[in-house]
């Protein structure tokens, strides 16, 4: 629903990122950071909202430091959907460059962890599967927060490129 509406506003077709795209963006590209924004476990709270540290609730986007690609909140705060079907063994047999995930499945890939996740669960390489119709409060809230925050900050709807960046941030996933 979010991407359909964002696509209408932007006038272009938007999509969720693949699992590989999400991991690359979250890990800072060639930096391969274990957590979005940092390699230092002592520095996690500067970049990530996670369990036991931040009041057990979501927070407005952009209050933590960005990663190497200037993306905020890819770890913690809210979990993010990816376009791929979830298969824990897929990447053991897939192409090394730009894999697109399994063609079919029963559960979708989720990345990033949330404010309910431990520090281990918000690692850039961590993923899990969730039933597609399931609506995790944190994923939905993340997508809504990004759209609302942008509108409030700029007094206008985002352009096509801005909408794509927001969707990717919500789902680099990817939300």
Coordinates of N, CA, C and O in Angstrom, one line a residue, residues 63-168:
X63 N 17.1 10.7 13.9 CA 17.6 11.2 15.1 C 19.0 10.5 15.5 O 19.7 11.0 16.4
X64 N 19.3 9.5 14.8 CA 20.6 8.8 15.0 C 21.5 9.2 13.8 O 21.1 9.7 12.8
X65 N 22.8 8.9 14.0 CA 23.8 9.2 12.9 C 23.5 8.3 11.7 O 23.1 7.2 11.8
X66 N 23.8 8.9 10.5 CA 23.6 8.1 9.3 C 24.8 7.1 9.0 O 25.8 7.3 9.6
X67 N 24.5 6.2 8.2 CA 25.6 5.3 7.8 C 26.5 6.0 6.6 O 26.2 7.1 6.3
X68 N 27.3 5.2 6.0 CA 28.2 5.8 5.0 C 27.5 6.3 3.8 O 28.0 7.1 3.0
X69 N 26.2 5.8 3.5 CA 25.4 6.3 2.4 C 24.4 7.4 2.9 O 23.5 7.7 2.1
X70 N 24.6 7.9 4.0 CA 23.7 9.0 4.6 C 22.3 8.5 4.8 O 21.4 9.2 4.8
X71 N 22.2 7.2 5.1 CA 20.9 6.6 5.4 C 20.7 6.4 6.9 O 21.7 5.9 7.5
X72 N 19.6 6.8 7.4 CA 19.4 6.8 8.8 C 18.5 5.6 9.2 O 17.6 5.1 8.4
X73 N 18.7 5.0 10.4 CA 17.8 4.1 11.0 C 17.6 2.8 10.3 O 16.5 2.2 10.3
X74 N 18.6 2.3 9.6 CA 18.5 1.0 8.9 C 18.6 -0.1 9.9 O 18.1 -1.2 9.6
X75 N 19.2 0.1 11.0 CA 19.3 -0.9 12.1 C 18.4 -0.4 13.2 O 18.4 0.7 13.6
X76 N 17.6 -1.3 13.7 CA 16.7 -1.0 14.9 C 15.6 -0.1 14.5 O 15.2 0.1 13.3
X77 N 15.0 0.5 15.4 CA 13.8 1.4 15.3 C 12.6 0.6 14.8 O 11.7 0.2 15.6
X78 N 12.6 0.3 13.5 CA 11.5 -0.6 13.0 C 12.2 -1.5 11.9 O 13.1 -1.2 11.3
X79 N 11.6 -2.7 11.8 CA 12.1 -3.7 10.8 C 11.6 -3.3 9.4 O 10.6 -2.5 9.3
X80 N 12.2 -3.8 8.4 CA 11.9 -3.4 7.0 C 11.8 -4.5 6.1 O 12.6 -5.5 6.1
X81 N 10.7 -4.5 5.3 CA 10.5 -5.5 4.3 C 11.5 -5.5 3.1 O 11.9 -4.4 2.8
X82 N 11.8 -6.6 2.6 CA 12.5 -6.7 1.3 C 11.6 -7.3 0.3 O 10.6 -8.0 0.6
X83 N 12.0 -7.2 -1.0 CA 11.2 -7.8 -2.1 C 11.3 -9.3 -2.2 O 10.4 -10.0 -2.6
X84 N 12.4 -9.8 -1.7 CA 12.7 -11.3 -1.8 C 11.9 -12.2 -0.9 O 11.5 -11.8 0.2
X85 N 11.6 -13.4 -1.4 CA 11.1 -14.4 -0.6 C 12.2 -14.9 0.3 O 13.4 -14.8 0.0
X86 N 11.9 -15.3 1.5 CA 12.8 -15.8 2.5 C 13.2 -17.2 2.3 O 12.3 -18.1 2.2
X87 N 14.5 -17.5 2.2 CA 15.0 -18.9 2.2 C 16.4 -18.8 2.8 O 17.3 -18.3 2.2
X88 N 16.5 -19.3 4.0 CA 17.8 -19.2 4.7 C 19.0 -19.8 4.0 O 20.1 -19.5 4.2
X89 N 18.8 -20.8 3.1 CA 19.8 -21.4 2.4 C 20.1 -20.9 1.0 O 21.0 -21.3 0.3
X90 N 19.3 -19.9 0.5 CA 19.4 -19.4 -0.8 C 20.8 -18.9 -1.2 O 21.3 -19.2 -2.3
X91 N 21.4 -18.1 -0.3 CA 22.6 -17.4 -0.7 C 23.8 -18.3 -0.7 O 24.9 -18.0 -1.1
X92 N 23.7 -19.6 -0.2 CA 24.7 -20.5 -0.3 C 24.9 -21.1 -1.7 O 26.0 -21.6 -2.0
X93 N 23.9 -20.9 -2.5 CA 23.9 -21.4 -3.9 C 23.6 -20.4 -4.9 O 23.5 -20.7 -6.1
X94 N 23.4 -19.1 -4.6 CA 23.1 -18.1 -5.5 C 24.3 -17.4 -6.2 O 25.4 -17.7 -5.8
X95 N 24.0 -16.6 -7.1 CA 25.0 -15.8 -7.7 C 25.7 -14.9 -6.7 O 25.0 -14.4 -5.8
X96 N 26.9 -14.6 -6.8 CA 27.6 -13.8 -5.8 C 27.3 -12.3 -6.1 O 27.0 -11.6 -5.1
X97 N 27.2 -11.9 -7.3 CA 26.9 -10.5 -7.6 C 25.4 -10.3 -7.9 O 24.8 -10.9 -8.7
X98 N 24.8 -9.3 -7.1 CA 23.4 -8.9 -7.3 C 22.4 -10.1 -7.3 O 21.6 -10.1 -8.3
X99 N 22.4 -11.0 -6.4 CA 21.4 -12.0 -6.4 C 20.0 -11.4 -6.1 O 19.9 -10.4 -5.4
X100 N 19.0 -12.0 -6.7 CA 17.6 -11.5 -6.6 C 16.7 -12.3 -5.7 O 15.5 -12.1 -5.8
X101 N 17.2 -13.2 -5.0 CA 16.4 -14.0 -4.1 C 15.6 -15.1 -4.8 O 15.5 -15.1 -6.0
X102 N 15.0 -16.0 -4.0 CA 14.2 -17.1 -4.6 C 13.0 -16.6 -5.4 O 12.5 -15.6 -5.1
X103 N 12.6 -17.3 -6.4 CA 11.5 -17.0 -7.3 C 10.2 -17.1 -6.6 O 9.2 -16.5 -6.9
X104 N 10.1 -18.1 -5.6 CA 8.9 -18.3 -4.9 C 9.2 -18.6 -3.4 O 10.3 -18.8 -3.1
X105 N 8.1 -18.6 -2.7 CA 8.3 -18.9 -1.2 C 7.0 -18.7 -0.5 O 6.0 -18.3 -1.1
X106 N 7.0 -18.8 0.8 CA 5.8 -18.6 1.6 C 6.0 -17.4 2.6 O 5.0 -16.9 3.1
X107 N 7.2 -17.0 2.8 CA 7.5 -15.9 3.7 C 8.4 -14.9 3.0 O 9.3 -15.2 2.2
X108 N 8.2 -13.6 3.3 CA 9.0 -12.5 2.8 C 10.2 -12.2 3.7 O 10.1 -12.4 4.9
X109 N 11.3 -11.7 3.1 CA 12.5 -11.4 3.9 C 12.2 -10.0 4.7 O 11.7 -9.1 4.1
X110 N 12.7 -10.0 5.9 CA 12.6 -8.8 6.7 C 14.0 -8.5 7.2 O 14.7 -9.4 7.6
X111 N 14.4 -7.3 7.2 CA 15.7 -6.9 7.7 C 15.7 -5.7 8.7 O 14.7 -5.0 8.8
X112 N 16.8 -5.5 9.3 CA 17.0 -4.3 10.2 C 16.7 -4.4 11.6 O 17.2 -3.7 12.4
X113 N 15.8 -5.3 12.0 CA 15.4 -5.4 13.4 C 14.6 -4.2 13.8 O 14.3 -3.3 13.0
X114 N 14.3 -4.1 15.1 CA 13.4 -3.0 15.5 C 13.9 -2.6 16.9 O 14.9 -3.1 17.5
X115 N 13.1 -1.7 17.5 CA 13.4 -1.3 18.9 C 13.2 -2.4 19.9 O 13.6 -2.4 21.0
X116 N 12.6 -3.5 19.4 CA 12.4 -4.7 20.2 C 13.5 -5.7 20.0 O 13.6 -6.8 20.7
X117 N 14.5 -5.5 19.2 CA 15.6 -6.4 18.8 C 16.8 -6.1 19.7 O 17.1 -5.0 20.0
X118 N 17.6 -7.2 19.9 CA 18.9 -7.1 20.6 C 19.9 -6.5 19.6 O 19.7 -6.5 18.4
X119 N 21.1 -6.2 20.1 CA 22.1 -5.7 19.3 C 22.5 -6.7 18.2 O 22.8 -6.4 17.1
X120 N 22.5 -8.0 18.6 CA 22.9 -9.0 17.6 C 21.8 -9.1 16.5 O 22.2 -9.3 15.3
X121 N 20.6 -8.8 16.8 CA 19.5 -8.9 15.8 C 19.4 -7.7 14.9 O 18.7 -7.8 13.9
X122 N 20.1 -6.7 15.1 CA 20.1 -5.5 14.2 C 21.4 -5.5 13.3 O 21.6 -4.5 12.7
X123 N 22.1 -6.5 13.3 CA 23.3 -6.6 12.4 C 22.9 -6.5 10.9 O 21.8 -6.9 10.6
X124 N 23.8 -5.9 10.1 CA 23.5 -5.7 8.7 C 23.2 -7.0 8.0 O 22.4 -7.0 7.0
X125 N 23.8 -8.1 8.3 CA 23.6 -9.4 7.6 C 22.5 -10.2 8.2 O 22.1 -11.2 7.6
X126 N 21.8 -9.7 9.2 CA 20.7 -10.5 9.8 C 19.4 -10.4 9.1 O 19.0 -9.3 8.7
X127 N 18.7 -11.5 8.8 CA 17.4 -11.5 8.2 C 16.6 -12.6 8.7 O 17.0 -13.5 9.4
X128 N 15.3 -12.4 8.5 CA 14.3 -13.5 8.9 C 13.1 -13.4 8.0 O 13.0 -12.4 7.2
X129 N 12.3 -14.4 8.0 CA 11.1 -14.4 7.2 C 9.8 -14.1 8.0 O 9.7 -14.4 9.1
X130 N 8.9 -13.5 7.3 CA 7.6 -13.2 7.9 C 6.5 -13.4 6.8 O 6.7 -13.2 5.6
X131 N 5.4 -13.9 7.3 CA 4.3 -14.1 6.3 C 3.9 -12.8 5.7 O 3.8 -11.7 6.3
X132 N 3.7 -12.8 4.3 CA 3.4 -11.5 3.6 C 2.2 -10.8 4.1 O 2.3 -9.5 4.2
X133 N 1.1 -11.4 4.5 CA 0.0 -10.6 5.0 C 0.2 -10.1 6.4 O -0.5 -9.2 6.8
X134 N 1.2 -10.6 7.1 CA 1.4 -10.1 8.4 C 1.8 -8.6 8.4 O 2.6 -8.2 7.6
X135 N 1.2 -7.9 9.3 CA 1.6 -6.5 9.4 C 2.3 -6.2 10.7 O 1.6 -6.2 11.8
X136 N 3.5 -6.1 10.7 CA 4.3 -5.8 11.9 C 4.1 -4.3 12.1 O 4.4 -3.5 11.3
X137 N 3.7 -3.9 13.3 CA 3.5 -2.5 13.7 C 4.8 -1.7 13.3 O 4.7 -0.6 12.8
X138 N 5.9 -2.2 13.6 CA 7.1 -1.4 13.3 C 7.4 -1.2 11.8 O 7.8 -0.1 11.5
X139 N 7.1 -2.1 11.0 CA 7.3 -1.9 9.5 C 6.3 -0.8 9.0 O 6.7 0.1 8.3
X140 N 5.1 -1.0 9.3 CA 4.1 -0.1 8.9 C 4.3 1.3 9.4 O 4.2 2.3 8.7
X141 N 4.7 1.4 10.7 CA 4.9 2.7 11.3 C 6.2 3.4 10.6 O 6.1 4.6 10.4
X142 N 7.2 2.6 10.3 CA 8.4 3.2 9.7 C 8.0 3.8 8.3 O 8.4 5.0 8.1
X143 N 7.2 3.2 7.5 CA 6.9 3.7 6.2 C 6.0 4.9 6.4 O 6.2 5.9 5.7
X144 N 5.1 4.9 7.3 CA 4.2 6.1 7.5 C 5.1 7.3 8.1 O 4.8 8.4 7.7
X145 N 6.0 7.0 9.0 CA 6.8 8.1 9.6 C 7.6 8.8 8.6 O 7.7 10.0 8.6
X146 N 8.2 8.0 7.7 CA 9.1 8.6 6.6 C 8.3 9.6 5.7 O 8.7 10.7 5.5
X147 N 7.1 9.1 5.3 CA 6.3 10.0 4.5 C 5.8 11.2 5.2 O 5.8 12.3 4.7
X148 N 5.4 11.1 6.4 CA 4.9 12.2 7.3 C 6.0 13.1 7.6 O 5.9 14.4 7.5
X149 N 7.2 12.6 8.0 CA 8.3 13.5 8.3 C 8.8 14.3 7.1 O 9.1 15.5 7.2
X150 N 8.8 13.7 5.9 CA 9.2 14.4 4.7 C 8.2 15.6 4.4 O 8.6 16.7 4.2
X151 N 6.9 15.3 4.5 CA 5.9 16.3 4.2 C 6.0 17.4 5.2 O 5.9 18.6 4.8
X152 N 6.2 17.1 6.5 CA 6.3 18.1 7.5 C 7.5 19.0 7.3 O 7.5 20.2 7.5
X153 N 8.6 18.4 7.0 CA 9.9 19.1 6.8 C 10.0 20.0 5.6 O 10.6 21.0 5.6
X154 N 9.3 19.5 4.5 CA 9.5 20.3 3.3 C 8.2 21.0 2.8 O 8.2 21.7 1.8
X155 N 7.1 20.7 3.4 CA 5.8 21.4 3.1 C 5.3 21.0 1.7 O 4.5 21.7 1.1
X156 N 5.7 19.8 1.2 CA 5.3 19.4 -0.1 C 5.6 17.9 -0.2 O 6.3 17.3 0.5
X157 N 4.9 17.2 -1.2 CA 5.2 15.8 -1.4 C 6.6 15.7 -2.0 O 7.1 16.6 -2.6
X158 N 7.2 14.5 -1.8 CA 8.5 14.3 -2.3 C 8.5 14.2 -3.9 O 7.5 13.7 -4.4
X159 N 9.6 14.5 -4.5 CA 9.8 14.3 -5.9 C 10.0 12.8 -6.2 O 10.1 12.0 -5.2
X160 N 10.0 12.4 -7.4 CA 10.2 11.0 -7.7 C 11.5 10.4 -7.1 O 11.5 9.4 -6.5
X161 N 12.6 11.1 -7.2 CA 13.9 10.7 -6.6 C 13.8 10.7 -5.1 O 14.3 9.7 -4.5
X162 N 13.2 11.7 -4.5 CA 13.1 11.7 -3.1 C 12.2 10.6 -2.6 O 12.5 10.0 -1.6
X163 N 11.1 10.3 -3.3 CA 10.2 9.2 -2.9 C 10.9 7.9 -3.0 O 10.8 7.0 -2.1
X164 N 11.8 7.7 -4.0 CA 12.5 6.5 -4.1 C 13.5 6.3 -2.9 O 13.6 5.3 -2.3
X165 N 14.2 7.4 -2.6 CA 15.1 7.4 -1.4 C 14.3 7.1 -0.2 O 14.8 6.3 0.7
X166 N 13.1 7.7 0.0 CA 12.3 7.4 1.2 C 11.9 5.9 1.3 O 12.0 5.3 2.3
X167 N 11.5 5.4 0.1 CA 11.0 4.0 0.1 C 12.2 3.1 0.4 O 12.1 2.1 1.1
X168 N 13.4 3.4 -0.2 CA 14.5 2.6 0.1 C 14.9 2.7 1.5 O 15.3 1.7 2.2

